[in-house]
PDB file of C-alpha atoms in Angstrom:
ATOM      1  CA  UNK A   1     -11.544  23.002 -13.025  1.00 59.00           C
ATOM      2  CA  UNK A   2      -7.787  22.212 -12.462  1.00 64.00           C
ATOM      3  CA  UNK A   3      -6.644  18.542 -11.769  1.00 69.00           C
ATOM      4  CA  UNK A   4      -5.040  17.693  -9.002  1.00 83.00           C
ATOM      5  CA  UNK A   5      -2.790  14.634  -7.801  1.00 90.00           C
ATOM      6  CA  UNK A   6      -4.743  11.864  -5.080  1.00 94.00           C
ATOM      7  CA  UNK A   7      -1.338  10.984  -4.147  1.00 94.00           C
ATOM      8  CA  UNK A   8      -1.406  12.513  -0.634  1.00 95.00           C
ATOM      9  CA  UNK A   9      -5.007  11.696   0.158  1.00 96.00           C
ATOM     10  CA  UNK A  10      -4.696   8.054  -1.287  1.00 97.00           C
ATOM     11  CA  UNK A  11      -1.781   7.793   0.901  1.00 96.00           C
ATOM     12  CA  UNK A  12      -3.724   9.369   3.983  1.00 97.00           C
ATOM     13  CA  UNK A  13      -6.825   6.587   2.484  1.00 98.00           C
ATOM     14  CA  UNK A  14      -4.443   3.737   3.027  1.00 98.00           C
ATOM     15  CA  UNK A  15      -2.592   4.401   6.123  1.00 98.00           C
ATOM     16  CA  UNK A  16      -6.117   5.182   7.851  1.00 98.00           C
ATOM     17  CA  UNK A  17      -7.627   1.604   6.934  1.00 98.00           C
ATOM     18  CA  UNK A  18      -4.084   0.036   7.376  1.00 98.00           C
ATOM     19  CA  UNK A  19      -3.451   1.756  10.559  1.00 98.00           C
ATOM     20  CA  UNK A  20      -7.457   1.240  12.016  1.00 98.00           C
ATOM     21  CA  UNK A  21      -7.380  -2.733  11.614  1.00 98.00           C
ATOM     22  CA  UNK A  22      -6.882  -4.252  14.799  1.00 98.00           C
ATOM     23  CA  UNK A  23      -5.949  -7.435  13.362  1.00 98.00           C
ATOM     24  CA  UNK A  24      -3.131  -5.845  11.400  1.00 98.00           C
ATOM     25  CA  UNK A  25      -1.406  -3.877  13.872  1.00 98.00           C
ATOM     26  CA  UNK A  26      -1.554  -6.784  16.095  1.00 98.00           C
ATOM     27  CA  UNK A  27       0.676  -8.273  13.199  1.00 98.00           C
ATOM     28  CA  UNK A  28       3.350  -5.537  12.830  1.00 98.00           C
ATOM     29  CA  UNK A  29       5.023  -3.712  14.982  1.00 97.00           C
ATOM     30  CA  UNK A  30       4.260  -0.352  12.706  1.00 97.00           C
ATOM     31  CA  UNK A  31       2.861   1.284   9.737  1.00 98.00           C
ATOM     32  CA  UNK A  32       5.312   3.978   8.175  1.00 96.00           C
ATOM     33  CA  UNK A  33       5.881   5.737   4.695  1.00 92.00           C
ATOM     34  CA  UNK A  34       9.572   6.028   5.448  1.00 89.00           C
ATOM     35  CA  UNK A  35      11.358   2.859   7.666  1.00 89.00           C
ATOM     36  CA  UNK A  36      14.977   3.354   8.821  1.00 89.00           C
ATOM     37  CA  UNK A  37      17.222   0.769   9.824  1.00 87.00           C
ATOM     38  CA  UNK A  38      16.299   1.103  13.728  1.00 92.00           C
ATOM     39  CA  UNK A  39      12.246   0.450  12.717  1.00 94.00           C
ATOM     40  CA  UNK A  40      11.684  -3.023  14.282  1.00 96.00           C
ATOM     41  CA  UNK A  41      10.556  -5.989  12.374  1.00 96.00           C
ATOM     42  CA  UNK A  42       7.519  -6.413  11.347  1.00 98.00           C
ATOM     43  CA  UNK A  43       6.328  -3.717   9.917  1.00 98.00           C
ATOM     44  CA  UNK A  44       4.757  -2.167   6.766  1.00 98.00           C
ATOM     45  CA  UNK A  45       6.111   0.252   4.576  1.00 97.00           C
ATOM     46  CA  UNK A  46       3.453   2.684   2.150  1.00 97.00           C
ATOM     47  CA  UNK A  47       6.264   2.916  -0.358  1.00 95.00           C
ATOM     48  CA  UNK A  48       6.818   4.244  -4.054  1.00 96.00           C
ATOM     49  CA  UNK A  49       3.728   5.570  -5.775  1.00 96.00           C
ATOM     50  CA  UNK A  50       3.286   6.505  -9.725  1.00 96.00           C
ATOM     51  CA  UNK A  51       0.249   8.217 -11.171  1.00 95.00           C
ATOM     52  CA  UNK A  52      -1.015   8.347 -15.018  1.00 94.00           C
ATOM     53  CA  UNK A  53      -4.075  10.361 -16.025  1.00 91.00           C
ATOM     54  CA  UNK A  54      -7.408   7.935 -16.379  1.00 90.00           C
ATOM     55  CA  UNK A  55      -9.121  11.779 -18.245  1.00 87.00           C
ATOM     56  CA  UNK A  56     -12.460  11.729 -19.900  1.00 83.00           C
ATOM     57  CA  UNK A  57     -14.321  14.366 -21.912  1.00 80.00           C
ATOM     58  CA  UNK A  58     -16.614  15.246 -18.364  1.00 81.00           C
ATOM     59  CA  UNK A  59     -14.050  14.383 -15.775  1.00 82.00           C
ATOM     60  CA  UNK A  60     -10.253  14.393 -14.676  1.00 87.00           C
ATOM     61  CA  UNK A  61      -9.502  11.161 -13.521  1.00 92.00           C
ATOM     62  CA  UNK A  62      -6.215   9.440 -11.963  1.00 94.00           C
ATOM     63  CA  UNK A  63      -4.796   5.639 -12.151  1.00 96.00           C
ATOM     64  CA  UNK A  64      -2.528   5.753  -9.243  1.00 97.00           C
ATOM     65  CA  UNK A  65      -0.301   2.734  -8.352  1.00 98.00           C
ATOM     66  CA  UNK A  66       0.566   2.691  -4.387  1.00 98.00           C
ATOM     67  CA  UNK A  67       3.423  -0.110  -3.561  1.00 98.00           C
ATOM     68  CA  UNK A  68       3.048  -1.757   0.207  1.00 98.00           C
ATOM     69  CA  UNK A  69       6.140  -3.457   1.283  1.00 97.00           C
ATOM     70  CA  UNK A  70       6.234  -6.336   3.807  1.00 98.00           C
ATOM     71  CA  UNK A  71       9.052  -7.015   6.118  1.00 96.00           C
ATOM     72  CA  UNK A  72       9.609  -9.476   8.155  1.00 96.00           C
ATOM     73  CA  UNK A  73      12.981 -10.993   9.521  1.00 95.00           C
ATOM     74  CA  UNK A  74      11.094 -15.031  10.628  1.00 94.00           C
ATOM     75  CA  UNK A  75      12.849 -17.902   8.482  1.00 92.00           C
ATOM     76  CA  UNK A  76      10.455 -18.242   5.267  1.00 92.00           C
ATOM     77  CA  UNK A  77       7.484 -16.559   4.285  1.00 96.00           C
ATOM     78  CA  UNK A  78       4.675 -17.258   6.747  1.00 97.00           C
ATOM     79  CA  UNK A  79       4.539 -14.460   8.901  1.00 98.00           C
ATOM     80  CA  UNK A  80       4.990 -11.892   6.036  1.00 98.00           C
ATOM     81  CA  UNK A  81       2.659 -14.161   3.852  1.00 98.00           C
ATOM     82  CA  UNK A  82       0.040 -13.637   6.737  1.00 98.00           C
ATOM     83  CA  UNK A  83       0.792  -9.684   7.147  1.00 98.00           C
ATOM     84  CA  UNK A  84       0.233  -9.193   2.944  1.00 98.00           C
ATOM     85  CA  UNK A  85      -3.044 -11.407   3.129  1.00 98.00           C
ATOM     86  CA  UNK A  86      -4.589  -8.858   5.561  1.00 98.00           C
ATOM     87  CA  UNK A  87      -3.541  -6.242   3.663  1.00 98.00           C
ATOM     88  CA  UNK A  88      -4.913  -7.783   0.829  1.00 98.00           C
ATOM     89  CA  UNK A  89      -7.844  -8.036   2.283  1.00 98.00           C
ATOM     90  CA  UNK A  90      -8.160  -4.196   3.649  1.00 98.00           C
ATOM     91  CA  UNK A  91      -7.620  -3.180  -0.064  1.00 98.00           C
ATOM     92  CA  UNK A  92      -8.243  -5.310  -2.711  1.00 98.00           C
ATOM     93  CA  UNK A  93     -11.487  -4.763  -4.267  1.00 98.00           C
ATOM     94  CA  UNK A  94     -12.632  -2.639  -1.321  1.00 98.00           C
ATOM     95  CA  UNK A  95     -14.565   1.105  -0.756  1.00 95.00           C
ATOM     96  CA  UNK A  96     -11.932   3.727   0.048  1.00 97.00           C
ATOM     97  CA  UNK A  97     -12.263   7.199   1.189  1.00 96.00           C
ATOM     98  CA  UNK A  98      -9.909   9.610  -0.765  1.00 96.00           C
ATOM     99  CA  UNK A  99     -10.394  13.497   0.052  1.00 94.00           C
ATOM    100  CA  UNK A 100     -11.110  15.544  -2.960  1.00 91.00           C
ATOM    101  CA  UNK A 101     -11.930  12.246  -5.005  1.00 94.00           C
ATOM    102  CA  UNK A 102     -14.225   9.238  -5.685  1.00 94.00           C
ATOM    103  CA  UNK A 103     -12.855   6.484  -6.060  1.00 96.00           C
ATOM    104  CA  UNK A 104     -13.391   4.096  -8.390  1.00 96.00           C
ATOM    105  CA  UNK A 105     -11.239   0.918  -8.199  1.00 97.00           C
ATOM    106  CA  UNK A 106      -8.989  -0.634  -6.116  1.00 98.00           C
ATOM    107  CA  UNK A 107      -7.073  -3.369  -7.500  1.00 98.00           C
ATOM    108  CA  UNK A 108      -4.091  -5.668  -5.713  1.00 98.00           C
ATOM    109  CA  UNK A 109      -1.258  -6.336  -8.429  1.00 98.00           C
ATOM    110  CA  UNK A 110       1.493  -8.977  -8.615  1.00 98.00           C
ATOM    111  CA  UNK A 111       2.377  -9.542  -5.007  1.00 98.00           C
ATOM    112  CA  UNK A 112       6.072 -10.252  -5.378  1.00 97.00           C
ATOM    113  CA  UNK A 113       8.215 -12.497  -2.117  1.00 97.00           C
ATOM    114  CA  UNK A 114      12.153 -11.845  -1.641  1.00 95.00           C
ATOM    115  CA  UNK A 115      15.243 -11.190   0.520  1.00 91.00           C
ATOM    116  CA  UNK A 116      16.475  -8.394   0.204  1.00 80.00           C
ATOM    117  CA  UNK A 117      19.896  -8.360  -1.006  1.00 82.00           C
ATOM    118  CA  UNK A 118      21.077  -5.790   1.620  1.00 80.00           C
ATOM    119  CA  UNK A 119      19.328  -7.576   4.456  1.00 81.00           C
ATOM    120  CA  UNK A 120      19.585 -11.494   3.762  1.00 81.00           C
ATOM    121  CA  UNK A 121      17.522 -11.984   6.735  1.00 88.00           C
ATOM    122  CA  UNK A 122      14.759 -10.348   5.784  1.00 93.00           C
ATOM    123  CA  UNK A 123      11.995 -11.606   3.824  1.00 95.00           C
ATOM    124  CA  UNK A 124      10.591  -8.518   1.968  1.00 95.00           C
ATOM    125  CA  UNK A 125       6.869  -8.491   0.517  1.00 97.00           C
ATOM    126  CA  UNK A 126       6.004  -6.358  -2.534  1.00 97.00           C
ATOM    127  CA  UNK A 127       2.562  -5.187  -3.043  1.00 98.00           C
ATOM    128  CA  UNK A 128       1.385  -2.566  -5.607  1.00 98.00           C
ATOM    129  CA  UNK A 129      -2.410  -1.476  -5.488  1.00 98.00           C
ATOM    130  CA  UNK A 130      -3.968   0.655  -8.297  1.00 98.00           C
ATOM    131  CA  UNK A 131      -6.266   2.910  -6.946  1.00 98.00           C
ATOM    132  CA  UNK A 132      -8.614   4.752 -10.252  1.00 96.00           C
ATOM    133  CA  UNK A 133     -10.104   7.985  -8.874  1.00 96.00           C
ATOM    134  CA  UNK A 134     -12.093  10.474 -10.364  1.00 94.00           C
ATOM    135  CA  UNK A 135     -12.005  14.178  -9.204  1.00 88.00           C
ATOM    136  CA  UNK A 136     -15.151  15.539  -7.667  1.00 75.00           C
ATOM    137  CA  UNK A 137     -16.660  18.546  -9.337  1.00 63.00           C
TER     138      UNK A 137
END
């Protein structure tokens, strides 16, 4: 058996349970892996990923760390707050369906709040998400 990367299908995973809540998308205006400058506020960003082997003797196995950014362009935190507790709670902790893969974990990191320094108006919402998989045989 070769390895292979759960990057794409994580990403599939997430955008799937992001883009299926109700509750969310009535929150942002979109869900995208690649916002311009002309994607309206709010919205969600699936963002940077990294990936580190999680091997043991019997099985290939991935630690894979997805980053969700928040944006939002309302004065102080609240509505982004409100858009990264939902996806908190779509993620953290919860069964996900990756193709090619069972997964084992999902796990919310440091959720980090700023402005981003190119758009002062903006309040921007990191939040990485380590997803452990294991390959299926």
């Amino acid at each position: 058996m070769i390895a292979s990367s759960p990057a794409e299908p994580i990403q599939v995973a997430v955008y799937e349970r992001l883009a299926g809540d109700a509750a969310l998308t009535d929150l942002v205006t979109t869900i995208v892996d690649d916002a311009d400058k002309n994607t309206p506020y709010p919205h969600v960003t699936i963002g940077e990923s990294a990936e580190a082997p999680d091997n043991a003797h019997d099985r290939f196995g991935r630690l894979t760390v997805v980053t969700m950014h928040v944006w939002s362009t309302q004065p102080g935190y609240q509505e982004a707050n409100r858009i990264t507790s939902r996806i908190v709670q779509l993620l953290d902790h919860q069964a996900l369906t990756v193709a090619g893969h069972a997964v084992v974990s999902v796990r919310a990191g440091t959720i980090t709040r700023m402005r981003d320094p190119r758009e002062p108006f903006a309040r921007h919402v990191v939040v990485p998400f380590t997803i452990q998989t294991k390959q299926h045989d």
